[in-house]
Coordinates of C-alpha atoms in Angstrom, one line a residue:
M1 CA -15.1 13.1 -44.1
N2 CA -13.1 10.0 -43.1
R3 CA -13.4 6.7 -44.8
L4 CA -15.4 5.0 -42.0
T5 CA -18.1 7.7 -42.2
Y6 CA -18.4 7.2 -46.0
I7 CA -18.7 3.4 -45.5
L8 CA -21.5 4.0 -42.9
Y9 CA -23.2 6.3 -45.3
F10 CA -23.2 3.8 -48.1
I11 CA -24.3 1.0 -45.9
C12 CA -27.4 3.0 -45.2
I13 CA -27.8 3.9 -48.9
S14 CA -27.6 0.2 -49.9
L15 CA -30.5 -0.7 -47.6
S16 CA -34.1 0.5 -47.7
L17 CA -35.2 3.5 -45.7
S18 CA -36.7 1.4 -43.0
G19 CA -34.1 -1.3 -43.1
C20 CA -31.0 0.7 -42.3
K21 CA -29.4 -1.1 -39.4
K22 CA -26.4 1.1 -38.9
S23 CA -26.8 4.6 -37.5
L24 CA -24.3 7.2 -38.7
D25 CA -22.3 8.8 -35.9
L26 CA -23.3 12.4 -36.2
K27 CA -21.3 13.8 -33.3
N28 CA -19.1 15.6 -35.9
A29 CA -22.0 16.5 -38.2
G30 CA -21.5 20.2 -37.6
A31 CA -18.1 19.9 -39.1
F32 CA -19.3 18.4 -42.4
D33 CA -18.4 20.3 -45.5
P34 CA -21.6 21.1 -47.3
A35 CA -19.8 20.4 -50.6
S36 CA -19.3 16.8 -49.4
V37 CA -22.9 16.1 -48.3
W38 CA -25.5 18.6 -49.5
N39 CA -24.3 18.5 -53.1
D40 CA -24.6 14.8 -53.3
P41 CA -28.2 13.3 -53.3
Q42 CA -27.0 9.9 -52.0
L43 CA -25.1 11.4 -49.0
A44 CA -27.9 13.8 -48.2
N45 CA -30.4 11.0 -48.3
A46 CA -28.2 8.9 -46.0
Y47 CA -28.1 11.8 -43.5
L48 CA -31.9 12.0 -43.6
T49 CA -32.2 8.2 -43.3
N50 CA -30.2 8.3 -40.1
L51 CA -32.6 11.0 -38.7
Y52 CA -35.5 8.6 -39.3
A53 CA -33.6 5.8 -37.6
T54 CA -32.8 7.8 -34.5
T55 CA -36.0 9.8 -34.2
L56 CA -39.1 7.7 -35.1
P57 CA -40.4 4.6 -33.2
T58 CA -38.4 1.5 -33.8
G59 CA -41.3 -1.0 -33.6
W60 CA -44.3 -2.1 -31.6
P61 CA -44.3 -0.5 -28.1
V62 CA -44.2 -3.7 -26.1
N63 CA -45.6 -3.6 -22.6
S64 CA -46.3 0.1 -22.5
G65 CA -49.8 -0.7 -21.4
G66 CA -48.4 -2.0 -18.2
N67 CA -48.3 1.6 -17.0
A68 CA -52.1 1.6 -17.2
D69 CA -55.0 -0.9 -16.8
E70 CA -54.3 -2.7 -20.0
L71 CA -51.3 -5.1 -19.5
S72 CA -49.3 -6.7 -16.8
G73 CA -46.8 -4.3 -15.2
N74 CA -47.0 -1.7 -12.5
L75 CA -46.3 1.8 -11.4
P76 CA -45.7 1.6 -7.7
E77 CA -45.6 4.6 -5.4
D78 CA -42.9 7.1 -6.2
A79 CA -41.9 5.3 -9.4
V80 CA -41.1 8.7 -11.0
T81 CA -38.5 10.9 -9.4
T82 CA -36.5 13.9 -10.7
N83 CA -33.3 11.9 -10.8
N84 CA -34.4 8.6 -12.4
T85 CA -35.0 7.9 -16.1
L86 CA -38.6 6.9 -16.1
F87 CA -40.7 9.1 -18.4
K88 CA -37.6 11.2 -19.2
S89 CA -36.4 12.5 -22.5
W90 CA -34.1 15.4 -23.4
P91 CA -33.5 14.8 -27.1
Y92 CA -31.5 18.0 -28.0
D93 CA -28.9 15.9 -29.8
L94 CA -31.6 14.8 -32.2
I95 CA -33.0 18.3 -32.6
R96 CA -29.5 19.5 -33.3
N97 CA -29.0 16.9 -36.1
I98 CA -32.3 17.9 -37.6
N99 CA -31.5 21.5 -37.5
I100 CA -28.2 20.8 -39.3
L101 CA -30.1 19.5 -42.2
L102 CA -32.5 22.4 -42.2
T103 CA -29.8 25.0 -42.2
E104 CA -27.0 23.3 -44.2
I105 CA -29.0 21.9 -47.1
E106 CA -29.5 25.4 -48.5
K107 CA -25.7 25.7 -48.9
G108 CA -25.7 22.8 -51.3
S109 CA -26.6 22.4 -55.0
L110 CA -29.3 19.7 -54.8
P111 CA -32.3 20.4 -57.0
A112 CA -34.8 22.7 -55.4
G113 CA -37.5 20.0 -55.4
T114 CA -35.2 17.6 -53.7
K115 CA -34.3 20.1 -51.0
E116 CA -38.0 20.9 -50.5
K117 CA -39.0 17.3 -49.9
M118 CA -36.0 16.6 -47.6
K119 CA -36.8 19.7 -45.6
G120 CA -40.4 18.8 -45.4
Q121 CA -39.5 15.4 -43.8
A122 CA -37.1 17.1 -41.4
Y123 CA -39.7 19.6 -40.3
F124 CA -42.0 16.7 -39.5
L125 CA -39.2 14.9 -37.5
R126 CA -38.5 18.1 -35.5
A127 CA -42.2 18.4 -34.8
W128 CA -42.3 14.8 -33.8
V129 CA -39.5 15.2 -31.3
Y130 CA -40.8 18.4 -29.8
F131 CA -44.4 17.0 -29.4
N132 CA -43.2 14.0 -27.5
V133 CA -41.3 16.0 -25.0
V134 CA -44.2 18.5 -24.6
K135 CA -46.4 15.6 -23.8
L136 CA -44.1 14.8 -20.9
Y137 CA -43.2 18.2 -19.6
G138 CA -45.1 21.0 -21.3
G139 CA -43.0 23.9 -22.7
V140 CA -39.3 23.3 -23.4
P141 CA -36.5 25.4 -25.0
I142 CA -37.2 26.0 -28.7
L143 CA -34.0 25.8 -30.8
E144 CA -34.1 26.4 -34.6
Q145 CA -30.4 26.6 -35.2
P146 CA -27.8 23.8 -34.4
L147 CA -25.6 24.5 -31.5
G148 CA -21.9 23.5 -31.7
V149 CA -21.0 20.0 -30.4
K150 CA -19.4 21.5 -27.3
D151 CA -22.0 24.2 -26.7
D152 CA -24.1 24.0 -23.6
L153 CA -27.9 24.2 -23.9
S154 CA -28.3 27.3 -21.8
A155 CA -31.7 28.4 -23.0
G156 CA -34.7 28.8 -20.7
R157 CA -38.0 27.1 -21.3
N158 CA -40.5 28.5 -23.8
S159 CA -44.1 28.5 -22.9
T160 CA -46.2 25.4 -23.7
K161 CA -48.3 27.6 -26.1
A162 CA -45.2 28.7 -27.9
C163 CA -44.1 25.1 -28.3
F164 CA -47.4 24.0 -29.7
D165 CA -47.3 26.9 -32.1
F166 CA -43.8 25.9 -33.2
I167 CA -44.9 22.3 -33.7
E168 CA -47.9 23.4 -35.7
A169 CA -45.8 25.7 -37.9
D170 CA -43.3 22.9 -38.6
L171 CA -46.1 20.5 -39.6
N172 CA -47.7 23.0 -41.9
K173 CA -44.3 23.4 -43.6
A174 CA -44.2 19.6 -44.0
I175 CA -47.7 19.5 -45.4
N176 CA -46.9 22.2 -48.0
A177 CA -43.6 20.6 -49.0
L178 CA -44.4 16.9 -49.3
P179 CA -46.3 14.7 -51.8
D180 CA -49.6 13.3 -50.8
Q181 CA -48.3 9.7 -50.4
Y182 CA -45.0 7.9 -50.8
I183 CA -45.5 4.5 -52.4
G184 CA -43.5 1.7 -53.8
G185 CA -39.9 1.8 -52.7
D186 CA -40.4 5.1 -50.9
R187 CA -43.3 3.7 -48.7
G188 CA -42.4 4.5 -45.1
R189 CA -41.2 8.0 -45.8
I190 CA -43.1 10.8 -44.2
D191 CA -45.5 12.4 -46.6
K192 CA -48.4 14.8 -46.5
A193 CA -50.8 12.2 -45.3
A194 CA -48.8 11.4 -42.3
S195 CA -48.2 15.1 -41.6
L196 CA -51.9 15.9 -41.7
A197 CA -52.8 13.0 -39.4
F198 CA -50.1 13.9 -37.0
L199 CA -51.1 17.5 -36.9
G200 CA -54.6 16.3 -36.0
R201 CA -53.1 14.3 -33.0
V202 CA -51.2 17.3 -31.9
M203 CA -54.2 19.6 -32.0
L204 CA -56.3 17.1 -30.1
Y205 CA -53.7 17.1 -27.3
K206 CA -53.5 20.9 -27.3
A207 CA -57.2 21.1 -26.7
S208 CA -57.3 18.3 -24.2
P209 CA -58.0 18.3 -20.4
Q210 CA -54.3 17.5 -19.8
F211 CA -53.4 21.0 -20.9
H212 CA -56.7 22.7 -19.8
P213 CA -57.4 21.3 -16.3
S214 CA -59.9 24.0 -15.3
N215 CA -61.7 24.2 -18.6
P216 CA -61.3 20.8 -20.2
Y217 CA -64.2 20.7 -22.7
N218 CA -65.1 24.3 -23.6
N219 CA -61.7 25.9 -24.2
T220 CA -60.9 27.8 -27.3
D221 CA -58.5 25.2 -28.7
W222 CA -61.3 22.7 -29.5
P223 CA -62.6 24.5 -32.6
K224 CA -59.1 24.4 -34.1
A225 CA -58.8 20.7 -33.2
Y226 CA -62.1 20.1 -35.0
E227 CA -61.0 22.1 -38.1
V228 CA -57.6 20.3 -38.4
N229 CA -59.0 16.8 -37.8
K230 CA -61.8 17.4 -40.2
M231 CA -59.3 18.4 -42.8
A232 CA -57.1 15.4 -42.1
K233 CA -60.1 13.0 -42.3
E234 CA -61.4 14.4 -45.6
Q235 CA -58.0 14.9 -47.3
L236 CA -56.8 11.4 -46.4
A237 CA -60.1 9.9 -47.6
G238 CA -59.5 11.7 -50.9
M239 CA -56.1 10.1 -51.1
G240 CA -57.7 6.6 -50.7
F241 CA -57.2 6.1 -47.0
G242 CA -60.0 4.5 -45.0
L243 CA -60.8 1.6 -42.6
N244 CA -59.4 -1.7 -43.6
P245 CA -62.4 -4.0 -44.3
D246 CA -61.6 -6.2 -41.4
Y247 CA -59.8 -5.6 -38.1
V248 CA -57.5 -8.7 -38.2
G249 CA -56.3 -7.9 -41.7
I250 CA -54.8 -4.6 -40.7
W251 CA -51.6 -6.4 -39.6
A252 CA -51.7 -9.3 -42.1
K253 CA -48.4 -10.1 -43.9
N254 CA -50.1 -10.0 -47.3
N255 CA -51.7 -6.6 -46.6
K256 CA -48.8 -4.3 -45.9
G257 CA -49.4 -0.7 -46.7
N258 CA -53.2 -1.2 -46.6
K259 CA -55.4 1.8 -46.8
E260 CA -55.6 2.2 -43.0
A261 CA -51.8 2.5 -42.6
V262 CA -51.2 6.2 -42.6
M263 CA -47.8 6.2 -41.0
S264 CA -45.8 3.0 -40.7
V265 CA -42.4 1.7 -39.6
L266 CA -41.6 -1.0 -42.1
F267 CA -40.2 -4.4 -41.4
M268 CA -39.0 -6.8 -44.1
A269 CA -36.5 -9.7 -44.5
P270 CA -33.6 -9.9 -44.4
N271 CA -32.5 -6.4 -43.2
R272 CA -35.2 -5.5 -40.6
M273 CA -37.4 -8.0 -38.8
N274 CA -39.1 -8.7 -35.4
G275 CA -41.2 -5.5 -35.4
R276 CA -43.8 -7.3 -33.3
S277 CA -41.1 -8.8 -31.0
E278 CA -42.6 -12.3 -31.0
N279 CA -39.7 -13.5 -29.0
Q280 CA -41.0 -11.3 -26.2
C281 CA -44.7 -11.7 -26.7
R282 CA -45.3 -15.3 -27.5
P283 CA -45.9 -17.9 -24.7
L284 CA -42.5 -19.0 -23.6
S285 CA -43.2 -22.6 -24.6
E286 CA -43.2 -21.4 -28.2
S287 CA -40.5 -18.7 -27.9
I288 CA -36.8 -18.2 -27.3
D289 CA -34.9 -15.9 -25.0
A290 CA -37.8 -13.9 -23.5
S291 CA -41.5 -13.9 -22.8
G292 CA -44.1 -12.0 -20.9
G293 CA -44.7 -9.0 -23.1
D294 CA -48.1 -7.5 -23.9
Q295 CA -50.1 -9.8 -21.6
P296 CA -53.6 -8.3 -21.0
V297 CA -54.9 -8.2 -17.4
W298 CA -58.4 -9.3 -16.4
E299 CA -59.6 -5.7 -16.3
M300 CA -58.8 -5.2 -20.0
V301 CA -60.3 -8.6 -20.9
A302 CA -63.5 -7.8 -18.9
A303 CA -63.9 -4.4 -20.7
Y304 CA -64.7 -6.0 -24.1
P305 CA -68.4 -5.6 -24.9
M306 CA -70.6 -8.4 -26.2
K307 CA -71.3 -9.1 -29.8
D308 CA -74.2 -6.6 -29.8
G309 CA -71.9 -3.8 -28.5
L310 CA -73.4 -3.8 -24.9
Q311 CA -71.4 -4.4 -21.8
P312 CA -71.2 -7.8 -20.2
G313 CA -74.2 -8.1 -17.8
I314 CA -76.1 -5.4 -19.7
S315 CA -76.8 -7.3 -22.9
L316 CA -80.1 -9.3 -22.8
K317 CA -79.4 -11.1 -26.0
Y318 CA -76.0 -12.4 -24.9
P319 CA -76.0 -13.2 -21.1
Y320 CA -72.6 -13.0 -19.5
E321 CA -71.2 -15.4 -16.9
L322 CA -67.6 -15.6 -15.6
Q323 CA -67.3 -19.3 -16.4
T324 CA -68.0 -18.7 -20.0
F325 CA -66.4 -15.2 -20.2
W326 CA -65.1 -15.8 -23.8
K327 CA -68.5 -16.4 -25.4
D328 CA -70.3 -13.9 -27.7
R329 CA -67.8 -11.1 -27.3
D330 CA -66.8 -8.2 -29.5
P331 CA -64.9 -9.8 -32.5
R332 CA -61.9 -7.7 -31.6
F333 CA -61.5 -9.7 -28.5
Y334 CA -60.8 -12.9 -30.5
A335 CA -58.5 -10.9 -32.8
S336 CA -56.5 -9.6 -29.9
V337 CA -56.6 -11.9 -26.9
V338 CA -55.4 -15.5 -26.4
Y339 CA -57.2 -17.2 -23.5
N340 CA -57.0 -20.6 -21.8
G341 CA -58.1 -23.3 -24.2
S342 CA -58.4 -21.0 -27.3
L343 CA -57.1 -22.1 -30.6
Y344 CA -53.6 -20.7 -31.2
E345 CA -51.8 -22.5 -33.9
L346 CA -48.3 -21.3 -33.3
S347 CA -45.3 -22.8 -35.1
R348 CA -47.7 -24.3 -37.7
I349 CA -49.0 -26.8 -35.2
A350 CA -52.5 -27.6 -36.5
G351 CA -55.1 -27.7 -33.8
R352 CA -52.8 -26.3 -31.2
R353 CA -54.6 -24.7 -28.2
Q354 CA -53.0 -22.4 -25.6
Y355 CA -53.4 -23.5 -22.0
T356 CA -52.6 -21.5 -18.8
A357 CA -53.8 -24.0 -16.2
N358 CA -51.3 -25.6 -13.9
G359 CA -51.0 -29.4 -14.6
V360 CA -52.1 -28.9 -18.3
A361 CA -50.1 -26.0 -19.7
S362 CA -46.3 -26.0 -20.1
I363 CA -44.9 -24.8 -16.8
D364 CA -43.6 -21.8 -18.7
D365 CA -47.1 -20.6 -19.6
V366 CA -49.2 -21.1 -16.5
F367 CA -50.9 -18.3 -14.7
G368 CA -48.5 -16.6 -12.3
G369 CA -45.5 -18.4 -13.7
G370 CA -46.0 -21.7 -11.9
E371 CA -43.0 -23.0 -10.0
Q372 CA -40.6 -20.7 -11.8
G373 CA -41.9 -17.8 -9.8
D374 CA -42.1 -15.5 -12.9
F375 CA -44.9 -13.2 -11.9
H376 CA -45.9 -11.8 -15.3
R377 CA -48.4 -14.5 -16.4
T378 CA -51.9 -13.1 -16.4
G379 CA -53.7 -16.1 -17.9
F380 CA -53.8 -14.3 -21.3
F381 CA -51.5 -13.7 -24.2
P382 CA -51.5 -11.3 -27.2
R383 CA -52.7 -12.3 -30.6
K384 CA -52.9 -9.0 -32.5
G385 CA -50.0 -8.5 -34.9
M386 CA -48.5 -11.9 -34.2
D387 CA -47.4 -14.3 -36.9
P388 CA -48.4 -17.9 -35.9
T389 CA -46.7 -19.4 -39.0
L390 CA -43.2 -18.7 -37.6
L391 CA -41.5 -21.7 -36.0
K392 CA -40.1 -21.4 -32.5
S393 CA -36.7 -21.0 -34.0
E394 CA -37.9 -18.2 -36.2
V395 CA -39.6 -15.9 -33.7
T396 CA -37.3 -13.0 -34.4
K397 CA -38.3 -13.0 -38.1
N398 CA -41.7 -11.3 -37.7
E399 CA -42.2 -8.8 -40.5
T400 CA -45.4 -7.1 -39.3
D401 CA -45.1 -3.4 -39.8
W402 CA -45.7 -1.1 -36.9
I403 CA -48.5 1.3 -37.9
E404 CA -47.9 4.4 -35.8
I405 CA -51.0 6.2 -37.1
R406 CA -54.0 4.3 -38.4
Y407 CA -56.9 5.9 -40.2
A408 CA -59.1 4.6 -37.3
E409 CA -57.2 7.1 -35.0
V410 CA -57.8 9.9 -37.5
L411 CA -61.5 9.2 -37.3
L412 CA -61.6 9.0 -33.6
N413 CA -59.6 12.2 -33.2
F414 CA -62.1 13.9 -35.4
A415 CA -65.0 12.4 -33.5
E416 CA -63.7 13.6 -30.2
A417 CA -63.2 17.2 -31.5
A418 CA -66.6 17.1 -33.2
N419 CA -68.3 16.0 -29.9
E420 CA -66.6 18.8 -27.9
T421 CA -67.7 21.4 -30.5
G422 CA -71.4 20.6 -30.4
K423 CA -71.4 18.1 -33.3
S424 CA -72.2 14.9 -31.4
N425 CA -74.0 13.4 -34.4
E426 CA -70.8 13.5 -36.5
A427 CA -69.0 11.8 -33.6
L428 CA -71.7 9.1 -33.4
E429 CA -71.3 8.4 -37.1
V430 CA -67.6 7.7 -36.6
L431 CA -68.3 5.4 -33.7
I432 CA -70.8 3.4 -35.8
Q433 CA -68.2 3.1 -38.6
I434 CA -65.6 1.7 -36.1
R435 CA -68.0 -0.7 -34.6
K436 CA -69.4 -1.8 -37.9
R437 CA -65.9 -2.6 -39.2
A438 CA -65.2 -4.5 -35.9
G439 CA -68.1 -6.8 -36.6
I440 CA -70.4 -5.8 -33.8
E441 CA -74.1 -6.4 -34.6
A442 CA -76.1 -3.4 -35.8
G443 CA -79.2 -4.1 -33.7
A444 CA -82.7 -3.1 -34.5
D445 CA -81.8 0.6 -34.1
Q446 CA -78.7 0.3 -36.3
L447 CA -76.6 1.9 -33.6
Y448 CA -74.3 -1.0 -32.9
G449 CA -74.9 -0.9 -29.1
L450 CA -74.6 2.8 -28.8
S451 CA -78.2 3.6 -28.3
G452 CA -77.5 5.0 -24.8
S453 CA -74.9 7.5 -26.1
T454 CA -77.0 10.5 -26.8
G455 CA -75.5 13.5 -25.1
T456 CA -72.0 15.1 -25.2
A457 CA -70.8 13.4 -22.0
Q458 CA -72.1 10.0 -23.1
I459 CA -70.5 10.3 -26.5
R460 CA -67.3 11.4 -24.9
N461 CA -67.2 8.3 -22.7
A462 CA -68.1 6.2 -25.7
I463 CA -65.1 7.5 -27.6
Y464 CA -62.8 7.0 -24.7
F465 CA -64.1 3.4 -24.4
E466 CA -63.7 2.7 -28.1
R467 CA -60.1 3.9 -28.1
R468 CA -59.3 1.5 -25.2
I469 CA -60.7 -1.5 -27.2
E470 CA -59.5 -0.5 -30.7
F471 CA -55.9 0.3 -29.8
I472 CA -54.9 -2.5 -27.4
Y473 CA -51.1 -3.1 -27.5
E474 CA -50.6 0.1 -29.6
G475 CA -49.1 2.1 -26.8
Q476 CA -51.9 4.6 -26.4
R477 CA -53.6 3.7 -23.1
F478 CA -51.4 5.4 -20.6
N479 CA -51.0 8.6 -22.6
E480 CA -54.8 8.6 -23.2
L481 CA -55.4 8.6 -19.5
R482 CA -53.0 11.4 -19.1
R483 CA -54.4 13.4 -22.0
T484 CA -58.0 13.1 -20.7
R485 CA -57.0 13.5 -17.1
R486 CA -58.3 10.2 -15.9
L487 CA -55.3 8.8 -14.1
N488 CA -57.6 8.6 -11.0
E489 CA -59.2 5.6 -12.7
I490 CA -56.0 3.5 -12.2
D491 CA -54.6 5.2 -9.0
G492 CA -54.8 2.6 -6.2
M493 CA -55.7 -0.2 -8.7
R494 CA -54.6 -3.8 -8.1
K495 CA -54.4 -5.8 -11.3
N496 CA -55.9 -9.2 -11.7
G497 CA -55.4 -12.2 -13.9
L498 CA -57.6 -15.3 -14.5
L499 CA -56.7 -18.6 -12.9
A500 CA -57.9 -21.6 -14.8
T501 CA -58.3 -25.0 -13.1
L502 CA -59.2 -28.2 -14.8
K503 CA -62.6 -29.5 -13.8
S504 CA -62.5 -32.6 -11.6
D505 CA -64.4 -34.8 -14.1
K506 CA -61.9 -34.0 -16.8
V507 CA -58.7 -36.0 -17.5
A508 CA -55.5 -34.0 -17.4
E509 CA -53.4 -34.0 -20.6
D510 CA -49.9 -33.0 -21.3
G511 CA -51.0 -29.9 -23.1
K512 CA -50.0 -31.3 -26.4
T513 CA -53.1 -33.2 -27.6
F514 CA -55.2 -30.1 -27.5
K515 CA -58.5 -31.9 -26.8
L516 CA -59.4 -29.8 -23.8
L517 CA -61.7 -26.8 -24.5
P518 CA -62.2 -23.6 -22.5
E519 CA -65.4 -25.0 -20.9
D520 CA -63.4 -27.9 -19.4
F521 CA -62.0 -25.5 -16.8
T522 CA -63.3 -23.4 -14.0
Y523 CA -62.1 -19.8 -13.7
K524 CA -61.3 -17.5 -10.8
I525 CA -60.3 -13.8 -10.8
Q526 CA -57.1 -13.6 -8.8
P527 CA -54.6 -10.8 -8.1
L528 CA -51.4 -10.9 -10.0
F529 CA -48.4 -12.1 -8.2
S530 CA -45.7 -9.5 -7.7
N531 CA -42.2 -9.3 -6.3
G532 CA -43.1 -6.0 -4.7
T533 CA -46.4 -4.2 -4.5
N534 CA -49.4 -4.8 -6.9
L535 CA -50.8 -1.4 -6.1
M536 CA -50.7 1.2 -8.9
S537 CA -49.8 4.8 -8.0
T538 CA -50.6 7.5 -10.5
P539 CA -50.9 10.8 -8.6
E540 CA -52.1 14.1 -10.0
R541 CA -48.6 15.4 -10.7
Y542 CA -48.1 12.6 -13.3
Y543 CA -50.0 14.7 -15.9
F544 CA -46.6 16.4 -16.3
F545 CA -43.4 14.7 -15.4
P546 CA -40.3 16.4 -14.1
I547 CA -37.4 17.8 -16.2
P548 CA -34.5 15.5 -15.5
R549 CA -32.6 16.9 -12.5
V550 CA -29.3 16.4 -14.3
E551 CA -30.4 18.8 -17.0
I552 CA -31.4 21.5 -14.5
E553 CA -28.1 21.1 -12.8
K554 CA -26.3 21.7 -16.1
N555 CA -28.6 24.6 -17.1
P556 CA -29.8 26.8 -14.2
K557 CA -32.1 28.7 -16.6
L558 CA -34.4 25.7 -16.8
L559 CA -37.3 25.9 -14.4
Q560 CA -38.7 22.7 -12.9
N561 CA -42.4 21.8 -13.3
K562 CA -44.8 22.6 -10.5
G563 CA -45.2 19.6 -8.1
W564 CA -41.6 18.5 -8.5
D565 CA -38.7 19.7 -6.3
G566 CA -40.5 23.0 -5.5
G567 CA -40.8 23.8 -9.2
T568 CA -42.5 27.0 -10.4
F569 CA -43.1 26.3 -14.1
D570 CA -46.8 25.9 -15.2
P571 CA -46.8 23.4 -18.1
T572 CA -50.5 23.9 -18.8
L573 CA -52.1 26.3 -21.3
E574 CA -53.9 28.2 -18.6

C-alpha cells in the first residue's frame, strides 16, 4: 500500500462510522495484500467503513416525491430513455468491492468473531445493492466473486427469481452473523434488527403487484412475505423497538436512536451534518444557497384526513371548507406541512409566521416564485425533520439522522402481508396503532376513522393511504406506486399549489411583524407554474426501467427489458 492510501484509511478510522468524509479509492483494492489489510482490525474496519459510505443512503432523499403526487417536480413525457441517466444504476464497482471483503477476509488472521460480524455487514450491503437494482430492472447478473479491475462484466442476466433468492440468502447470512443491535459508539452499523426489517421489505416487494401483474394479490409469495414480516415485527419488538410515543419526536435532536429508528444514517457535529439539507428545504428567506426542496403540492395537502380520521368532506364532526383547509386535520399534517400564516419559528425568531402571499411574504417565498420566475413554490414548505433553532447562517448544520427503516414501516409491511393472506384483523390492528400514535381521535367505535375498512380490498386501500401520509418526505411514494402498480393514478396528472391572497379588509404587512393569521387570506387552488409541461407521464413500462444502453453496448449478453428498444427480457416473476 502507498502512503496516501494509509493516510486515507486512518482518516476514516479517526472518524465515526457515519462521519467518515473521505472515501478510500478502491480501484486497486484487488491488488491489496491480505497481510496488510485483513490481518489488521483497523485497516479491515476502514475498508468496511468505506463500503458503508459508498453503498448506503447519504441522507434524506430530498425531492424524490416530485416523481409522484407528493412534492413539486415533474416527470414529463419520455423523461426516461435507454440512453439517459434517469432511474439508472449499474453498481458493479460497489459489488466488486463488497465481494473483495467477502473473499479476501478469510485469508487474514482476524479473530473468527470479528470476521463473522464484518462478513455479516458485507452480506447486508450486497443484498442492499442488488435489491435496489432489481427494483429498477428485475433480474441482473449475479456475481459472487470480484472481477479484476480490467475485466469486463460479460455475464448475462439472471432471472428475477434467482436475484430475489440471492438477496434473501445474503440477508439470512447477515441475520445469523450479526448481534441484535449495535448501540453506543457502534450505533449506525448494520445489525440483526436492520437485516430482519430489510428482509421484510424485500419479501413485500417480491410478493407485490409490480412483480406479479397478472396475479397481484393471491400469488404464492404472499405467505412468505407474511412469515418474514411477522418474524421481523415480533423479534424487533422483543429487542425493544416500537413506535415512538409521538410522531414529531421521531426526528427530535434529543431523541436520536429512539426505539422507532431501526436503521439510521447518523449525522453529528462536526464531522457530518446537513442530513436534512435545510439549505435546500427551508424557505429561501431563511436559507442560503438553495431552496425549493420537499415542497408538498396541493394534492398531498388535501389528502390528509381530519382529526377523526375521516376524509375532508366526509367527516360530520369536522366540516371541511377550502378557506379553512388547515383546521382540524390529522396531527401529522401540522408536524409535516408549513402553510401560509402558520407559526414557523425559524432562526429562533419568536412568533415568526411563514407567509406565501404576494405583497406579504418575502419575494423569495411567494407561491410560484413571484417576480423571480422560480416555479417551484407551491404555497407550502416542509416541517418534518427540520431544525428551526438553526440560524440562517447555520442551515448546513442540521444533525437530524436519516432513518432509512422505521418500526412504523415494519408494522405496515406486516399489515399488508397479513391482509393479503386472509388476516385482515391483524392488519386493522396495525392501522389502529399507527393512527393512535398519530393523535387521531378514536371515535365511539375505537376504530380511529377506519370503520369503513372491513374487507380485504378496503384494508388494502387503507394501508396504501396510511403509507402516503405517514412517510411524507421519506422517499417512498414513487416506488410505492410502482410496487403496487398504481402509476395510473398519476399518469396525466397536473399538479397544483395554493395561492394565498390577503383579504381586502386587512392591512398588508412587511411579513416581519407576524400578526396576520391564516384566516386573514383567501385561497385558490392553482396549477403550478412550469418552464415546460405540468403534465405527469408515467406509462405502464415504468414499472421496470431500461438497462442503460451503454452497458448493453459493452456487454451483448445483456438482454433489454420488454418495452424498451425491442427488449425481450421479462423482469416479472411470472
